CSV table of C-alpha atoms and ligand atoms in Angstrom, one decimal:
chain,number,residue,atom,x,y,z
P,1,MET,CA,40.6,-49.7,80.2
P,2,ASN,CA,44.0,-48.8,79.2
P,3,GLU,CA,46.9,-49.6,82.1
P,4,VAL,CA,47.8,-46.6,84.0
P,5,LEU,CA,51.3,-46.0,85.5
P,6,ASN,CA,51.5,-45.0,89.1
P,7,LEU,CA,53.2,-41.9,87.8
P,8,PRO,CA,52.6,-38.6,90.1
P,9,ARG,CA,55.0,-36.7,88.1
P,10,ARG,CA,54.7,-36.3,84.4
P,11,LEU,CA,56.1,-33.6,82.8
P,12,ARG,CA,54.8,-34.1,79.3
P,13,ARG,CA,52.3,-32.1,81.4
P,14,LEU,CA,54.3,-29.0,80.8
P,15,ARG,CA,54.4,-29.9,77.1
P,16,ARG,CA,50.4,-30.7,76.3
P,17,SER,CA,50.1,-27.2,74.4
P,18,PRO,CA,51.5,-24.3,72.3
P,19,ALA,CA,50.2,-22.2,75.2
P,20,VAL,CA,51.6,-24.1,78.3
P,21,ARG,CA,54.9,-25.0,76.1
P,22,ALA,CA,55.5,-20.6,75.5
P,23,LEU,CA,54.8,-20.4,79.2
P,24,VAL,CA,57.1,-22.7,80.9
P,25,GLN,CA,59.6,-21.7,78.1
P,26,GLU,CA,63.0,-20.5,79.8
P,27,THR,CA,65.0,-19.0,76.8
P,28,ARG,CA,64.3,-17.1,74.1
P,29,ILE,CA,66.3,-15.2,71.5
P,30,THR,CA,64.8,-11.5,71.0
P,31,VAL,CA,65.9,-8.7,68.9
P,32,ASP,CA,68.3,-7.8,71.2
P,33,ASP,CA,70.7,-10.3,71.6
P,34,LEU,CA,71.5,-9.9,67.6
P,35,ILE,CA,74.6,-8.1,66.4
P,36,ALA,CA,75.0,-8.2,63.2
P,37,ALA,CA,78.5,-9.1,61.4
P,38,LEU,CA,78.8,-7.5,57.8
P,39,PHE,CA,81.7,-7.1,55.5
P,40,VAL,CA,83.0,-4.0,53.5
P,41,HIS,CA,85.1,-3.5,50.6
P,42,ASP,CA,86.7,-1.1,48.5
P,43,LYS,CA,84.6,-1.0,45.5
P,44,GLU,CA,81.7,1.0,44.2
P,45,GLY,CA,78.8,-1.0,43.1
P,46,PRO,CA,76.7,-4.2,43.7
P,47,PRO,CA,77.4,-6.4,46.5
P,48,GLU,CA,79.9,-9.0,46.0
P,49,ALA,CA,79.0,-12.4,47.2
P,50,VAL,CA,81.1,-14.1,49.5
P,51,ALA,CA,80.9,-18.3,47.4
P,52,SER,CA,81.2,-20.1,50.8
P,53,MET,CA,78.6,-18.2,52.6
P,54,PRO,CA,75.0,-17.7,51.1
P,55,GLY,CA,73.0,-14.6,51.5
P,56,VAL,CA,76.2,-12.6,52.7
P,57,PHE,CA,78.1,-9.9,50.8
P,58,ARG,CA,80.9,-7.1,50.2
P,59,LEU,CA,79.2,-4.5,50.4
P,60,SER,CA,80.4,-0.8,49.3
P,61,VAL,CA,80.5,1.9,52.0
P,62,GLU,CA,77.2,3.1,50.7
P,63,GLY,CA,75.6,-0.7,50.7
P,64,LEU,CA,76.8,-0.8,54.0
P,65,VAL,CA,74.7,2.3,55.5
P,66,THR,CA,71.8,1.2,53.7
P,67,GLU,CA,72.3,-2.2,54.9
P,68,CYS,CA,72.8,-0.6,58.9
P,69,GLN,CA,69.5,1.7,58.4
P,70,ALA,CA,68.0,-1.4,57.3
P,71,LEU,CA,69.7,-3.3,60.7
P,72,GLN,CA,68.5,-0.3,62.4
P,73,LYS,CA,65.1,0.1,61.5
P,74,LEU,CA,64.5,-4.1,62.0
P,75,GLY,CA,65.6,-3.5,65.3
P,76,VAL,CA,69.2,-4.9,65.3
P,77,LYS,CA,71.4,-2.3,67.9
P,78,ALA,CA,74.7,-3.5,66.9
P,79,VAL,CA,77.1,-4.4,63.6
P,80,ALA,CA,80.6,-6.1,63.5
P,81,VAL,CA,81.6,-4.7,60.6
P,82,PHE,CA,85.0,-6.0,59.1
P,83,PRO,CA,87.3,-5.1,56.0
P,84,CYS,CA,88.0,-6.6,52.8
P,85,ILE,CA,91.2,-5.0,51.7
P,86,ARG,CA,92.7,-4.5,48.5
P,87,PRO,CA,96.0,-7.1,48.3
P,88,ASP,CA,98.1,-4.1,46.6
P,89,ARG,CA,97.0,-2.3,49.8
P,90,LYS,CA,98.3,-4.8,51.7
P,91,ASP,CA,102.0,-4.9,53.1
P,92,PRO,CA,103.7,-6.8,56.2
P,93,GLN,CA,103.8,-4.0,58.8
P,94,GLY,CA,99.4,-3.7,58.4
P,95,SER,CA,100.6,0.4,57.1
P,96,TYR,CA,96.7,0.9,55.3
P,97,GLY,CA,95.3,0.1,58.3
P,98,PHE,CA,96.6,2.9,60.1
P,99,ASP,CA,95.5,5.4,57.6
P,100,PRO,CA,93.0,8.1,59.3
P,101,GLN,CA,90.7,8.2,55.3
P,102,GLY,CA,91.7,4.2,55.2
P,103,LEU,CA,88.2,2.0,54.4
P,104,ILE,CA,87.6,0.8,58.4
P,105,PRO,CA,87.4,5.2,59.4
P,106,ARG,CA,85.3,6.1,56.6
P,107,ALA,CA,82.8,3.3,57.1
P,108,ILE,CA,82.2,4.0,60.4
P,109,GLY,CA,81.7,7.6,59.6
P,110,ALA,CA,79.4,6.9,57.0
P,111,ILE,CA,76.9,4.8,59.1
P,112,LYS,CA,77.4,7.1,62.3
P,113,ARG,CA,75.8,9.6,59.9
P,114,ALA,CA,73.5,8.1,58.4
P,115,ALA,CA,72.2,5.8,61.3
P,116,PRO,CA,73.6,7.3,64.6
P,117,GLY,CA,72.2,5.3,67.4
P,118,GLN,CA,73.5,2.3,65.9
P,119,ILE,CA,75.9,0.2,67.7
P,120,VAL,CA,79.8,0.2,65.4
P,121,ILE,CA,81.9,-2.7,66.9
P,122,THR,CA,85.3,-2.5,64.7
P,123,ASP,CA,88.2,-5.3,65.0
P,124,VAL,CA,91.0,-4.4,66.4
P,125,ALA,CA,93.7,-7.0,64.4
P,126,LEU,CA,95.9,-6.8,61.8
P,127,ASP,CA,95.0,-9.5,59.8
P,128,PRO,CA,92.9,-7.4,56.8
P,129,TYR,CA,96.2,-5.4,56.2
P,130,THR,CA,98.8,-7.5,56.8
P,131,SER,CA,100.6,-9.0,53.2
P,132,HIS,CA,100.9,-12.9,55.7
P,133,GLY,CA,97.2,-12.4,56.9
P,134,HIS,CA,98.6,-12.8,60.2
P,135,ASP,CA,97.0,-10.7,63.2
P,136,GLY,CA,100.2,-9.2,64.0
P,137,LEU,CA,103.4,-8.0,63.3
P,138,LEU,CA,105.7,-10.5,62.4
P,139,ASN,CA,109.5,-11.2,64.0
P,140,ASP,CA,112.4,-11.2,61.6
P,141,GLU,CA,114.7,-13.9,63.4
P,142,THR,CA,111.2,-16.2,64.8
P,143,GLY,CA,109.0,-16.0,61.8
P,144,ASP,CA,106.4,-15.8,64.7
P,145,VAL,CA,104.2,-12.7,65.6
P,146,ASP,CA,106.4,-10.0,67.7
P,147,ASN,CA,103.8,-10.0,70.7
P,148,ASP,CA,104.8,-6.5,72.5
P,149,ARG,CA,105.0,-4.7,68.9
P,150,THR,CA,102.0,-6.3,67.7
P,151,VAL,CA,100.1,-5.1,71.4
P,152,ALA,CA,101.4,-0.9,70.0
P,153,ALA,CA,100.0,-1.4,67.0
P,154,LEU,CA,97.4,-2.6,68.0
P,155,ALA,CA,96.8,0.1,70.6
P,156,ARG,CA,97.4,2.7,67.7
P,157,LEU,CA,94.7,0.9,65.7
P,158,ALA,CA,92.3,1.2,68.7
P,159,VAL,CA,92.7,5.2,68.8
P,160,LEU,CA,92.5,5.5,65.7
P,161,GLU,CA,89.2,3.5,65.6
P,162,ALA,CA,87.4,5.4,68.4
P,163,LYS,CA,88.3,8.9,66.9
P,164,ALA,CA,86.2,7.2,63.6
P,165,GLY,CA,83.3,7.3,65.6
P,166,ALA,CA,83.8,3.0,66.9
P,167,ASP,CA,81.5,2.6,70.1
P,168,TRP,CA,83.3,-0.6,70.7
P,169,VAL,CA,86.7,-2.1,69.9
P,170,ALA,CA,87.2,-5.9,69.7
P,171,PRO,CA,90.7,-6.8,69.7
P,172,SER,CA,90.2,-10.6,67.6
P,173,ASP,CA,94.4,-11.3,67.6
P,174,MET,CA,94.7,-12.9,70.8
P,175,MET,CA,98.3,-10.9,72.1
P,176,ASP,CA,98.9,-11.0,76.3
P,177,GLY,CA,98.2,-7.6,77.6
P,178,ARG,CA,96.5,-6.1,75.1
P,179,VAL,CA,93.4,-5.1,76.3
P,180,ARG,CA,95.2,-3.0,79.0
P,181,ALA,CA,97.4,-1.7,77.0
P,182,ILE,CA,94.6,-0.9,74.8
P,183,ARG,CA,92.2,0.8,77.4
P,184,GLN,CA,95.2,2.9,78.6
P,185,ALA,CA,95.7,4.6,75.1
P,186,LEU,CA,92.6,4.8,74.5
P,187,ASP,CA,91.5,6.7,78.3
P,188,ALA,CA,94.9,8.5,77.4
P,189,ALA,CA,93.1,10.1,74.4
P,190,ASP,CA,90.0,10.5,76.3
P,191,PHE,CA,87.8,8.0,74.6
P,192,THR,CA,86.8,6.7,77.9
P,193,GLN,CA,83.5,6.3,76.9
P,194,THR,CA,85.0,3.5,74.3
P,195,CYS,CA,84.4,-0.2,75.3
P,196,ILE,CA,86.0,-3.3,74.4
P,197,LEU,CA,84.9,-6.1,73.8
P,198,SER,CA,88.1,-8.5,74.4
P,199,TYR,CA,87.8,-11.9,72.0
P,200,ALA,CA,88.9,-12.9,75.2
P,201,ALA,CA,88.4,-16.9,74.2
P,202,LYS,CA,89.6,-17.1,71.0
P,203,PHE,CA,90.2,-21.0,69.8
P,204,ALA,CA,92.7,-21.4,66.7
P,205,SER,CA,89.6,-23.0,64.8
P,206,ALA,CA,89.1,-24.4,61.4
P,207,TYR,CA,85.8,-23.0,61.3
P,208,TYR,CA,87.1,-19.6,60.8
P,209,GLY,CA,87.5,-21.0,56.6
P,210,PRO,CA,84.6,-19.1,55.2
P,211,PHE,CA,85.7,-15.6,57.0
P,212,ARG,CA,89.1,-15.9,55.9
P,213,ASP,CA,87.6,-16.3,52.0
P,214,ALA,CA,85.5,-13.0,52.8
P,215,VAL,CA,88.3,-10.7,53.7
P,216,GLY,CA,90.7,-12.0,51.9
P,217,SER,CA,93.9,-13.5,54.9
P,218,LYS,CA,93.3,-16.8,53.0
P,219,GLN,CA,94.7,-15.3,49.9
P,220,ALA,CA,97.1,-13.4,51.0
P,221,ALA,CA,98.5,-16.5,53.2
P,222,GLY,CA,98.8,-18.4,50.1
P,223,SER,CA,98.8,-21.8,49.4
P,224,THR,CA,99.8,-22.6,53.1
P,225,TYR,CA,96.9,-23.0,55.9
P,226,LEU,CA,97.3,-19.8,57.7
P,227,ASP,CA,98.5,-21.2,61.3
P,228,LYS,CA,97.1,-19.3,64.3
P,229,ARG,CA,98.1,-21.4,66.6
P,230,THR,CA,100.6,-19.4,68.2
P,231,TYR,CA,98.1,-17.0,69.6
P,232,GLN,CA,94.9,-18.6,69.7
P,233,LEU,CA,93.9,-20.9,71.8
P,234,ASN,CA,94.2,-24.8,71.4
P,235,PRO,CA,90.7,-25.9,70.9
P,236,ALA,CA,91.6,-28.7,73.3
P,237,ASN,CA,92.0,-26.7,76.6
P,238,ALA,CA,89.1,-25.2,78.6
P,239,ARG,CA,91.3,-24.6,82.0
P,240,GLU,CA,93.1,-22.3,79.2
P,241,ALA,CA,90.6,-20.4,78.1
P,242,MET,CA,89.5,-19.7,81.4
P,243,GLN,CA,92.6,-18.3,82.1
P,244,GLU,CA,92.6,-15.9,79.1
P,245,ALA,CA,88.5,-14.8,79.7
P,246,LEU,CA,89.4,-14.2,83.5
P,247,LEU,CA,92.8,-11.9,82.4
P,248,ASP,CA,91.0,-9.9,80.3
P,249,GLU,CA,88.7,-9.3,82.3
P,250,ALA,CA,91.1,-8.1,84.9
P,251,GLU,CA,93.0,-6.1,82.2
P,252,ASP,CA,89.4,-4.4,82.0
P,253,ALA,CA,87.5,-5.2,79.5
P,254,ASP,CA,83.9,-4.1,79.0
P,255,PHE,CA,82.8,-7.8,77.9
P,256,LEU,CA,84.2,-10.8,76.8
P,257,MET,CA,83.6,-13.2,74.2
P,258,VAL,CA,83.9,-16.8,73.5
P,259,LYS,CA,84.4,-17.8,69.8
P,260,PRO,CA,83.0,-19.8,68.3
P,261,ALA,CA,79.9,-20.2,70.0
P,262,GLY,CA,78.5,-23.2,68.8
P,263,PRO,CA,80.9,-26.0,69.3
P,264,TYR,CA,82.4,-24.6,72.7
P,265,LEU,CA,79.1,-24.3,74.6
P,266,ASP,CA,80.7,-25.6,77.6
P,267,ILE,CA,83.4,-22.5,77.4
P,268,LEU,CA,80.7,-20.3,77.7
P,269,TYR,CA,78.4,-22.2,80.2
P,270,ASN,CA,81.7,-22.6,82.3
P,271,LEU,CA,82.8,-18.8,81.9
P,272,ARG,CA,79.2,-17.6,82.3
P,273,GLN,CA,79.9,-19.2,85.8
P,274,ARG,CA,82.7,-17.1,86.8
P,275,THR,CA,82.1,-13.2,85.3
P,276,LEU,CA,80.0,-11.1,86.1
P,277,LEU,CA,80.9,-9.7,82.9
P,278,PRO,CA,78.1,-9.9,79.8
P,279,LEU,CA,79.6,-12.0,77.3
P,280,VAL,CA,79.6,-12.5,74.1
P,281,ALA,CA,79.2,-15.6,72.0
P,282,TYR,CA,80.6,-15.3,67.8
P,283,GLN,CA,78.9,-17.5,65.9
P,284,VAL,CA,81.3,-18.0,63.1
P,285,SER,CA,81.4,-17.9,59.4
P,286,GLY,CA,81.9,-21.9,59.5
P,287,GLU,CA,78.9,-22.5,61.4
P,288,TYR,CA,76.7,-20.7,59.3
P,289,ALA,CA,78.6,-22.3,56.5
P,290,GLN,CA,77.8,-25.6,57.7
P,291,ILE,CA,74.0,-25.3,58.0
P,292,HIS,CA,73.9,-24.0,54.9
P,293,ALA,CA,75.5,-26.2,52.9
P,294,ALA,CA,73.1,-28.8,54.9
P,295,ALA,CA,70.0,-27.0,53.8
P,296,ARG,CA,71.5,-26.9,50.1
P,297,LEU,CA,71.8,-30.3,49.8
P,298,GLY,CA,68.3,-30.6,51.5
P,299,TRP,CA,69.6,-32.4,54.7
P,300,LEU,CA,68.0,-30.2,56.9
P,301,GLU,CA,65.9,-27.4,57.5
P,302,LEU,CA,67.9,-23.9,57.3
P,303,ASP,CA,65.2,-21.8,59.5
P,304,ARG,CA,64.5,-24.2,62.3
P,305,VAL,CA,68.6,-25.3,62.7
P,306,ARG,CA,69.5,-21.4,62.6
P,307,ASP,CA,67.5,-20.8,65.3
P,308,GLU,CA,68.0,-24.1,67.7
P,309,ALA,CA,71.5,-23.1,67.4
P,310,LEU,CA,71.3,-19.4,68.4
P,311,LEU,CA,68.7,-20.5,71.1
P,312,ALA,CA,71.6,-23.1,72.4
P,313,ILE,CA,74.2,-20.3,72.4
P,314,LYS,CA,72.0,-18.0,74.5
P,315,ARG,CA,71.2,-21.2,76.6
P,316,ALA,CA,74.6,-21.9,77.8
P,317,GLY,CA,75.1,-18.2,78.7
P,318,ALA,CA,75.4,-15.8,75.9
P,319,ASP,CA,74.3,-11.9,76.5
P,320,MET,CA,74.5,-11.0,72.7
P,321,ILE,CA,75.7,-13.4,69.7
P,322,ILE,CA,77.8,-11.8,67.0
P,323,THR,CA,75.7,-13.8,63.6
P,324,TYR,CA,75.6,-13.7,59.9
P,325,PHE,CA,72.0,-14.8,60.7
P,326,ALA,CA,71.3,-11.1,62.3
P,327,LYS,CA,68.8,-9.9,59.9
P,328,GLU,CA,67.1,-12.7,59.2
P,329,VAL,CA,65.9,-13.8,62.6
P,330,ALA,CA,65.4,-10.3,62.9
P,331,GLU,CA,62.7,-10.6,60.1
P,332,SER,CA,61.6,-13.6,61.3
P,333,LEU,CA,60.8,-11.7,64.6
P,334,GLN,CA,58.8,-9.6,63.5
P,335,ARG,CA,56.3,-12.0,61.9
O,401,LIG,C1,91.0,-12.1,62.9
O,401,LIG,C2,89.5,-12.7,62.8
O,401,LIG,C3,88.9,-14.1,62.1
O,401,LIG,C4,87.6,-13.7,62.8
O,401,LIG,C5,87.1,-12.5,63.1
O,401,LIG,N1,88.3,-12.2,63.3
O,401,LIG,C6,89.8,-14.9,61.6
O,401,LIG,C7,90.7,-15.4,62.5
O,401,LIG,O1,91.1,-15.3,63.2
O,401,LIG,O2,91.1,-16.0,61.4
O,401,LIG,C8,86.9,-15.1,62.7
O,401,LIG,C9,85.4,-14.9,62.5
O,401,LIG,C10,84.3,-15.9,61.3
O,401,LIG,O3,85.0,-17.1,61.1
O,401,LIG,O4,83.2,-15.6,61.4
O,401,LIG,N2,91.1,-11.0,63.5
């Protein structure tokens, strides 16, 4: 006879079979959790690979539309679209962003025509359009991003995106007071139904590297590192992140976002305890790239790590996850 411990409580009873494991599972990723992040550029023709993000491409407007239709078929209900603007169109003011016939307004229009129910989310920030790569207008004297002039510009940009058909506008710039200003501008222009998805707790993170490559803001900044620490949060500061997020709630944001996601699960969890708003997490380009890089070396199993990373983000409190994995996860959920 084997020795039997006197152990009335044995948690392994709940892990014995696939059936019992499924029944006690607390968190699951479904297609309703996923928001696809997509890049569009002003070129015709085939998709252009983003070197540091395997499987991610800069798409033509036509390619973007086809992708949105495919995503909609898979049940992915929202897309976040980021523009990659030709360098010769950039200037210090980001003027091209305000062209009603510009790339993003055209892209939004094309998606809304081809995939009407699809929720289109657009970034409200100037970095795709500025020759210096910063999210706002620079103050001539200090060289720093000028908060209040930038807020006024962002409010105009948000209205332009709403006019083009964006369902949710997403300020990703981290200026003070921009959610309130954008809400007022949208309402004054009769866009009372346009949502504001605020990048509420956005950190000055090195995980944005591949994204900056994809949209060309890194190239715009040249050889110097694009330092956004005067507006994005210090990765060391959790209390300050709560203040940022709660201020955006007070300014009537519809959704609050934490970004990056994986390395900031404490922020997500903490914010979940403090707000009743829906929470969005952005699994950023660097989180995607590092999973792919390790998988390429044969050091991690791509699908399993991908699924575990998303599950952890949901478990920490995210209602929705913006991710570059959206399509492949939606596909795998159908199998
Ligand atoms: C900038 C913006 C960034 C991302 C989304 N919007 C980068 C930055 O702040 O430089 C990063 C997304 C990612 O890394 O996937 N407005």
